[in-house]
XYZ file of C-alpha atoms in Angstrom:
533
model
C 104.921 96.943 136.217
C 101.488 96.904 134.556
C 101.206 95.572 131.036
C 98.381 97.432 129.264
C 96.502 96.112 126.262
C 94.197 98.537 124.452
C 91.696 96.711 122.232
C 90.192 99.153 119.732
C 87.299 98.000 117.546
C 86.507 100.075 114.453
C 83.004 99.858 112.922
C 82.259 101.835 109.768
C 79.705 101.642 106.973
C 79.021 103.463 103.721
C 75.732 105.336 103.583
C 73.611 102.709 101.806
C 69.935 103.538 102.240
C 67.152 102.618 99.797
C 63.406 102.368 100.198
C 63.253 99.561 97.630
C 64.648 96.715 99.709
C 64.013 94.178 96.932
C 66.152 95.881 94.300
C 68.952 96.632 96.754
C 68.724 93.502 98.896
C 72.376 92.551 98.359
C 73.620 96.033 99.240
C 71.394 96.195 102.334
C 72.921 92.907 103.412
C 76.232 94.683 104.147
C 74.656 96.440 107.135
C 72.172 93.758 108.151
C 74.845 91.057 108.302
C 76.938 93.363 110.489
C 74.009 93.881 112.882
C 73.236 90.184 113.297
C 76.803 88.864 113.249
C 78.714 91.624 115.060
C 76.710 94.317 116.856
C 74.013 92.163 118.464
C 76.493 89.463 119.621
C 78.785 92.175 120.946
C 76.003 93.764 122.990
C 74.985 90.327 124.288
C 78.591 89.838 125.389
C 78.625 93.205 127.172
C 75.453 92.325 129.070
C 76.891 88.948 130.092
C 79.914 90.731 131.529
C 77.630 93.155 133.349
C 75.573 90.319 134.857
C 78.738 88.545 135.993
C 80.324 91.691 137.418
C 83.238 91.720 134.938
C 84.589 95.249 134.585
C 85.832 95.154 130.986
C 87.502 97.975 129.035
C 87.403 98.475 125.268
C 87.747 101.348 122.813
C 85.131 101.534 120.067
C 84.657 103.591 116.914
C 81.145 103.880 115.435
C 81.253 105.977 112.265
C 78.625 108.734 111.794
C 77.190 107.129 108.647
C 76.805 103.826 110.526
C 75.119 105.616 113.442
C 72.786 107.392 111.026
C 71.711 104.070 109.521
C 71.298 102.335 112.880
C 68.987 105.132 114.044
C 66.918 105.212 110.824
C 63.339 103.912 111.186
C 63.272 102.680 107.580
C 66.451 100.650 108.098
C 65.092 99.212 111.354
C 61.880 98.058 109.648
C 63.847 96.553 106.770
C 66.107 94.685 109.199
C 63.111 93.168 111.001
C 61.717 92.032 107.633
C 65.178 90.662 106.733
C 65.224 88.576 109.920
C 61.673 87.320 109.465
C 62.510 85.993 105.996
C 65.466 84.073 107.412
C 63.368 82.629 110.199
C 60.771 81.429 107.658
C 63.536 79.837 105.567
C 65.031 78.298 108.709
C 61.759 76.608 109.605
C 61.722 74.936 106.197
C 65.397 73.968 106.566
C 64.692 72.219 109.863
C 61.895 70.308 108.157
C 64.070 69.473 105.135
C 66.990 68.130 107.197
C 65.049 65.871 109.568
C 66.819 62.802 108.209
C 70.341 64.265 108.565
C 71.053 64.724 112.290
C 74.405 66.543 112.005
C 73.128 69.071 109.470
C 69.844 69.345 111.376
C 71.722 70.409 114.504
C 73.413 73.225 112.585
C 70.130 74.301 110.990
C 68.456 74.451 114.421
C 71.363 76.498 115.783
C 71.137 78.988 112.904
C 67.364 79.227 113.315
C 67.666 79.784 117.071
C 70.224 82.541 116.398
C 67.878 84.294 113.941
C 64.977 84.099 116.397
C 67.130 85.400 119.236
C 68.327 88.276 117.054
C 64.725 89.262 116.345
C 63.774 89.174 120.036
C 66.913 91.023 121.099
C 66.548 93.713 118.461
C 62.826 94.347 118.872
C 62.302 93.669 122.586
C 65.532 93.625 124.598
C 67.060 96.623 122.818
C 63.873 98.258 121.495
C 65.492 98.671 118.045
C 67.932 101.174 119.537
C 71.438 99.700 119.462
C 73.128 103.093 119.829
C 71.433 103.561 123.194
C 73.011 100.291 124.359
C 76.500 101.313 123.255
C 75.999 104.702 124.939
C 74.943 102.929 128.146
C 78.199 100.970 128.373
C 80.125 104.107 127.493
C 78.566 105.975 130.428
C 79.390 103.016 132.689
C 83.040 103.391 131.716
C 83.361 100.047 129.934
C 83.558 101.531 126.451
C 85.568 104.522 125.343
C 83.917 105.843 122.197
C 86.134 107.623 119.684
C 84.828 110.010 117.038
C 85.810 109.753 113.390
C 85.239 111.640 110.128
C 81.714 112.457 109.023
C 81.745 109.992 106.121
C 84.969 108.091 106.800
C 86.910 110.168 104.268
C 90.586 109.431 103.571
C 92.070 112.710 104.833
C 95.492 112.557 103.069
C 93.630 113.091 99.773
C 92.614 116.520 101.106
C 95.688 117.376 103.173
C 96.167 120.693 101.320
C 92.512 121.721 101.801
C 92.172 122.840 105.415
C 88.473 123.689 105.062
C 87.733 120.116 103.997
C 89.685 118.636 106.898
C 87.818 120.979 109.247
C 84.445 119.991 107.786
C 84.999 116.231 108.035
C 86.264 116.518 111.617
C 83.538 118.966 112.662
C 80.757 116.782 111.252
C 82.293 113.774 113.002
C 82.371 115.639 116.311
C 78.837 117.004 115.954
C 77.565 113.559 114.994
C 79.163 112.053 118.100
C 77.493 114.680 120.282
C 74.187 114.095 118.486
C 74.176 110.324 119.027
C 76.066 109.954 122.319
C 75.710 113.315 124.047
C 79.344 113.970 124.975
C 82.663 115.257 123.688
C 85.087 112.391 123.040
C 88.783 112.563 123.907
C 89.924 110.546 120.911
C 89.543 110.821 117.163
C 90.099 107.867 114.844
C 91.608 108.791 111.480
C 89.868 106.700 108.771
C 92.247 104.031 107.484
C 94.680 105.565 110.005
C 95.556 108.067 107.300
C 97.850 110.671 108.869
C 99.039 113.687 106.895
C 100.904 116.742 108.300
C 98.465 119.385 109.518
C 95.812 116.943 110.739
C 97.096 117.307 114.294
C 96.381 121.051 114.216
C 92.797 120.433 113.058
C 92.147 117.768 115.687
C 93.456 119.882 118.552
C 91.427 122.886 117.391
C 88.278 120.792 117.959
C 89.393 119.650 121.407
C 90.565 116.108 120.650
C 93.403 114.900 122.854
C 94.661 111.848 120.977
C 94.535 109.739 117.843
C 95.973 106.408 116.658
C 98.508 106.164 113.830
C 100.105 103.413 111.790
C 103.457 102.032 112.914
C 105.303 103.771 110.055
C 104.037 107.200 111.080
C 105.708 106.603 114.438
C 108.894 104.725 113.565
C 109.721 106.791 110.457
C 109.405 110.074 112.371
C 112.288 112.531 112.473
C 112.883 111.626 116.115
C 112.793 107.910 116.860
C 110.446 107.222 119.815
C 112.597 105.881 122.627
C 109.868 103.453 123.711
C 108.945 102.415 120.179
C 105.247 101.597 119.806
C 104.780 100.779 123.499
C 104.219 104.282 124.823
C 102.226 107.246 123.498
C 104.081 110.297 122.232
C 103.028 113.849 121.488
C 102.938 115.927 118.356
C 103.212 119.663 119.001
C 101.067 122.159 117.146
C 102.807 124.797 115.018
C 104.254 127.361 117.444
C 102.978 130.209 115.261
C 99.375 129.398 116.105
C 97.263 130.355 119.087
C 97.486 126.698 120.188
C 101.240 126.878 120.613
C 101.078 125.210 124.016
C 98.816 122.357 122.899
C 99.890 118.857 121.922
C 98.095 115.979 120.261
C 98.910 112.590 121.773
C 99.652 109.782 119.331
C 99.166 106.079 119.981
C 100.644 103.534 117.580
C 98.823 100.406 116.501
C 100.379 96.977 116.915
C 101.242 96.000 113.342
C 100.986 92.260 114.100
C 97.356 92.260 115.239
C 95.539 92.229 111.881
C 97.644 89.306 110.622
C 97.347 87.503 113.974
C 93.607 87.329 113.441
C 92.715 87.487 109.769
C 96.038 86.899 107.991
C 96.865 83.907 105.823
C 97.850 81.905 108.905
C 95.730 83.878 111.366
C 93.438 82.398 113.980
C 90.373 82.702 111.729
C 91.898 80.327 109.160
C 91.673 77.318 111.494
C 89.770 74.564 109.636
C 87.336 73.917 112.520
C 85.805 77.380 112.156
C 82.636 77.988 110.164
C 82.972 78.494 106.417
C 81.448 81.925 105.806
C 81.500 81.482 102.041
C 79.310 78.361 101.844
C 75.702 79.463 102.366
C 72.709 77.178 101.864
C 70.901 79.912 99.902
C 73.390 79.359 97.087
C 73.032 75.564 97.168
C 69.264 75.107 97.319
C 67.167 75.134 94.112
C 65.988 78.654 93.344
C 62.368 77.517 93.320
C 62.586 76.334 96.950
C 63.815 79.786 97.977
C 60.903 81.361 96.117
C 58.412 78.980 97.739
C 59.863 79.852 101.155
C 59.267 83.532 100.240
C 62.947 84.161 100.851
C 63.409 85.725 97.417
C 61.001 86.629 94.628
C 60.989 84.791 91.340
C 63.671 86.185 89.040
C 65.499 88.084 91.799
C 69.162 87.318 92.621
C 70.052 84.999 95.489
C 71.043 86.605 98.779
C 72.848 85.086 101.792
C 70.686 83.313 104.342
C 73.383 82.854 107.033
C 72.373 79.204 107.327
C 75.865 77.767 107.054
C 76.570 74.166 107.995
C 80.176 73.605 106.968
C 83.634 74.349 108.343
C 86.716 75.582 106.484
C 87.605 71.982 105.573
C 84.174 71.503 103.948
C 83.192 69.081 106.672
C 80.057 69.404 108.802
C 80.558 72.255 111.258
C 80.919 71.317 114.926
C 79.957 74.272 117.106
C 81.543 72.825 120.266
C 84.875 72.198 118.548
C 84.879 75.756 117.186
C 84.070 77.170 120.656
C 86.937 75.203 122.205
C 89.317 76.420 119.505
C 88.248 80.027 120.131
C 89.407 79.613 123.744
C 92.769 78.265 122.624
C 93.226 81.051 120.095
C 92.357 83.689 122.691
C 95.002 82.239 124.997
C 97.543 82.149 122.158
C 96.800 85.806 121.363
C 97.191 86.858 124.999
C 100.368 84.817 125.415
C 101.975 86.470 122.387
C 100.986 89.972 123.512
C 102.099 89.283 127.099
C 105.533 88.172 125.908
C 105.789 91.222 123.678
C 104.865 93.562 126.522
C 107.227 91.826 128.956
C 110.136 92.229 126.562
C 109.228 95.885 126.018
C 109.025 96.488 129.789
C 112.602 95.283 130.212
C 113.766 98.075 127.890
C 111.590 100.879 129.278
C 112.168 103.147 132.235
C 109.349 104.397 134.433
C 106.234 103.841 132.328
C 104.480 100.506 131.965
C 104.249 99.354 128.341
C 100.993 99.692 126.406
C 100.018 97.947 123.198
C 97.176 99.219 121.017
C 95.480 96.488 118.954
C 93.120 97.843 116.294
C 90.517 95.358 115.022
C 88.086 96.007 112.174
C 84.589 95.144 113.436
C 83.800 93.138 110.300
C 86.402 90.584 111.419
C 84.354 89.896 114.539
C 81.472 87.818 113.260
C 81.244 88.675 109.590
C 84.572 87.467 108.213
C 85.178 85.196 111.208
C 81.982 83.656 112.589
C 83.586 82.919 115.964
C 85.232 86.345 116.229
C 83.041 87.683 119.026
C 83.460 84.437 120.989
C 87.224 84.809 120.590
C 87.052 88.418 121.827
C 84.985 87.366 124.835
C 87.630 84.811 125.796
C 90.392 87.384 125.353
C 88.619 89.667 127.827
C 87.827 86.888 130.285
C 91.342 85.448 130.318
C 93.423 88.631 130.147
C 94.074 88.607 133.918
C 95.499 85.067 133.648
C 98.326 86.524 131.556
C 98.913 89.494 133.868
C 97.467 91.846 131.237
C 95.462 94.926 132.128
C 92.806 95.764 129.542
C 92.585 99.516 129.209
C 91.225 102.288 127.027
C 93.516 104.984 125.567
C 92.552 107.973 127.746
C 94.196 106.854 131.024
C 97.554 106.717 129.224
C 97.294 110.304 127.969
C 97.754 112.001 131.335
C 99.823 115.174 131.018
C 100.897 115.232 127.354
C 103.912 117.423 128.149
C 105.446 114.503 130.012
C 105.549 112.546 126.757
C 108.298 112.514 124.169
C 107.790 114.955 121.308
C 108.073 113.719 117.711
C 107.240 114.885 114.190
C 105.222 111.979 112.744
C 105.700 110.669 109.234
C 102.850 110.547 106.715
C 101.368 107.080 106.931
C 98.292 104.926 106.510
C 97.270 101.439 107.614
C 95.902 100.555 104.198
C 97.317 98.742 101.194
C 101.092 98.497 101.584
C 101.027 101.408 104.043
C 100.617 103.971 101.272
C 96.854 103.762 100.777
C 97.413 102.812 97.147
C 94.235 100.712 97.054
C 92.247 103.906 97.671
C 93.753 105.582 94.607
C 94.709 103.133 91.868
C 93.670 102.376 88.295
C 90.310 101.038 89.472
C 89.162 104.098 91.419
C 91.647 106.888 90.665
C 89.074 108.614 88.445
C 87.053 109.613 91.515
C 89.431 112.002 93.243
C 89.335 114.753 90.599
C 85.562 115.047 91.027
C 85.603 115.236 94.820
C 88.423 117.783 94.870
C 86.612 119.998 92.362
C 83.443 119.666 94.436
C 85.449 120.659 97.513
C 86.723 123.803 95.814
C 83.223 124.756 94.731
C 81.677 124.036 98.140
C 84.239 126.239 99.893
C 83.531 128.971 97.329
C 79.752 128.649 97.766
C 79.977 128.821 101.555
C 82.044 131.998 101.236
C 79.725 133.563 98.636
C 76.440 132.831 100.439
C 77.231 133.196 104.156
C 73.966 134.869 105.159
C 71.411 133.159 102.923
C 68.078 131.908 104.270
C 65.146 129.864 103.049
C 65.382 127.760 99.900
C 69.017 128.629 99.200
C 70.045 127.355 102.612
C 68.282 124.067 101.914
C 70.141 123.840 98.597
C 73.496 124.622 100.190
C 72.952 122.125 103.007
C 71.990 119.454 100.485
C 75.120 120.228 98.477
C 77.216 119.867 101.631
C 75.632 116.469 102.374
C 76.170 115.218 98.821
C 79.819 116.276 98.956
C 80.276 114.463 102.262
C 78.675 111.317 100.796
C 80.912 111.497 97.709
C 83.992 111.816 99.942
C 83.259 108.526 101.697
C 86.277 106.261 101.507
C 83.911 103.288 101.358
C 83.144 103.764 97.643
C 86.769 103.631 96.506
C 87.412 100.647 98.783
C 84.377 98.753 97.459
C 85.459 99.367 93.867
C 89.029 98.221 94.548
C 87.938 95.138 96.513
C 85.295 94.148 93.967
C 82.443 94.402 96.498
C 79.496 95.681 94.420
C 81.838 97.930 92.399
C 79.113 98.951 89.940
C 76.859 100.000 92.801
C 79.659 101.963 94.534
C 80.508 103.787 91.302
C 76.834 104.580 90.659
C 76.346 105.781 94.247
C 79.359 108.062 93.899
C 78.207 109.432 90.531
C 74.742 110.105 91.958
C 76.279 112.282 94.678
C 78.376 114.147 92.094
C 75.358 114.723 89.857
C 73.232 115.969 92.756
C 75.942 118.394 93.805
C 76.235 119.751 90.254
C 72.471 120.331 90.142
C 72.765 122.299 93.387
C 75.709 124.287 92.017
C 73.928 125.124 88.745
C 70.697 125.999 90.572
C 72.501 128.510 92.775
C 74.198 129.982 89.715
C 70.959 130.351 87.737
C 68.837 131.189 90.789
C 66.280 128.508 89.876
C 65.542 125.168 91.520
C 63.009 122.367 91.375
C 61.569 122.246 94.873
C 60.091 118.828 94.061
C 63.579 117.452 93.264
C 65.051 119.123 96.339
C 62.386 117.731 98.693
C 62.656 114.247 97.180
C 66.439 114.076 97.695
C 66.199 115.489 101.223
C 63.827 112.636 102.113
C 66.071 110.012 100.508
C 69.299 111.179 102.148
C 68.483 111.688 105.806
C 72.107 111.642 106.912
C 73.148 114.709 108.943
C 69.717 116.424 109.129
C 71.388 119.138 111.192
C 73.943 119.887 108.437
C 75.080 123.524 108.195
C 76.915 124.279 104.946
C 78.948 126.983 106.725
C 81.271 124.296 108.129
C 83.051 124.584 104.764
C 83.666 128.303 105.220
C 87.304 129.388 105.590
C 88.007 129.970 109.270
C 88.658 133.667 109.886
């Protein structure tokens, strides 16, 4: 009986876009580090598999705001400049470390990586990473799932159907815009399930989603196969979709801790220390002379890192060997889990869905992509079939029917870190904005010209304010002042739109300026917030 392992990688990013790359260099680094440490290495891995004839299968989520940034010409130019600065610093590091062979080897490796990234991004991939992901999707190697327009935490709006519709509709339209197809699956941000979401997802044609283990195991009807088989969630029989079902997959609750937990694979002392960067050790003046930063500006990461988790000189070969061992340990544990599940199941082969945040692969764990590559290469050795979710959906009416429990794979499974004393002040503003946006879309359904531009801008600003990234950044202490300011800017812009529509006056200069700054969703139609008739 086949043992199926569904590896699902989730990549998301707040909409951080600024023309002044000097002032916002640290914030820009969130995306740029993801490109060089995760997305480029992942695409390199895919092409290696293609060249070797390895038919791999993965599921991948690329959030609309991330796709918007990756396709933005300004962001592309800034990333090239970002790489060039690191290459210039790397050349000086190689010169500086000539008398220290072990450190010199690491400096050369980091410099070679930066140069390769620049060549890959500008020449091999023509600055179009989305095209590469779409290519492997069309080949059948990647199954791309859609997600919310701005990665909003849907349980906060569970009583506002128009808002759920808008976030899902923008996510679907964005997926069509960037990848040219209709996806089968929809990934709920933070795996936040709330009753009624299934009705919205099915109304837009999605066949399945992934939920947290508590949503499945705390359901009114206990799934007979536990987390090892998909189930279905029927739509309310009073609706026109009475015969439709949404298929639910459950994530393996052990996977995040297996990898990034206190005793996870990434904590092995031979792996690279991602916190110890040479840009924070060198004298500030040497960074200025290398034109890496300007005089008086804050230090930024260089990604020239020479030390392991034990603060000893990093040995790349030792880390690569350990990544192989950890991949085998991961596969062994999942194989044993699936084998035990198979002994208790009748008919269907067991499936296990492992959800992995993309930032773990390369950014938090430098060897993460190498580990993933070994997992894919060695899966057959453990009698594991790597699959994507869709083949397991089949005929949903052959699956067990349950009523899922409200759940979220965030905090202690209640999403409390998205609404606590650090960020709880935000929700009252977004909910009031939601009420006003629904009212505006109902009051101005047939407007044209300048008012339509205002309404579309208001819809974009609301979507930006709803991004779950801001609350998460504030809670986690990752540029909390910036996240709060970014959120307040969206609120203020929406209020200007609201007041302008009420007074029938608007500054076209202000409107044009903000439209050029916030290029996300250029096809936005404010009517997505209209109550469905």
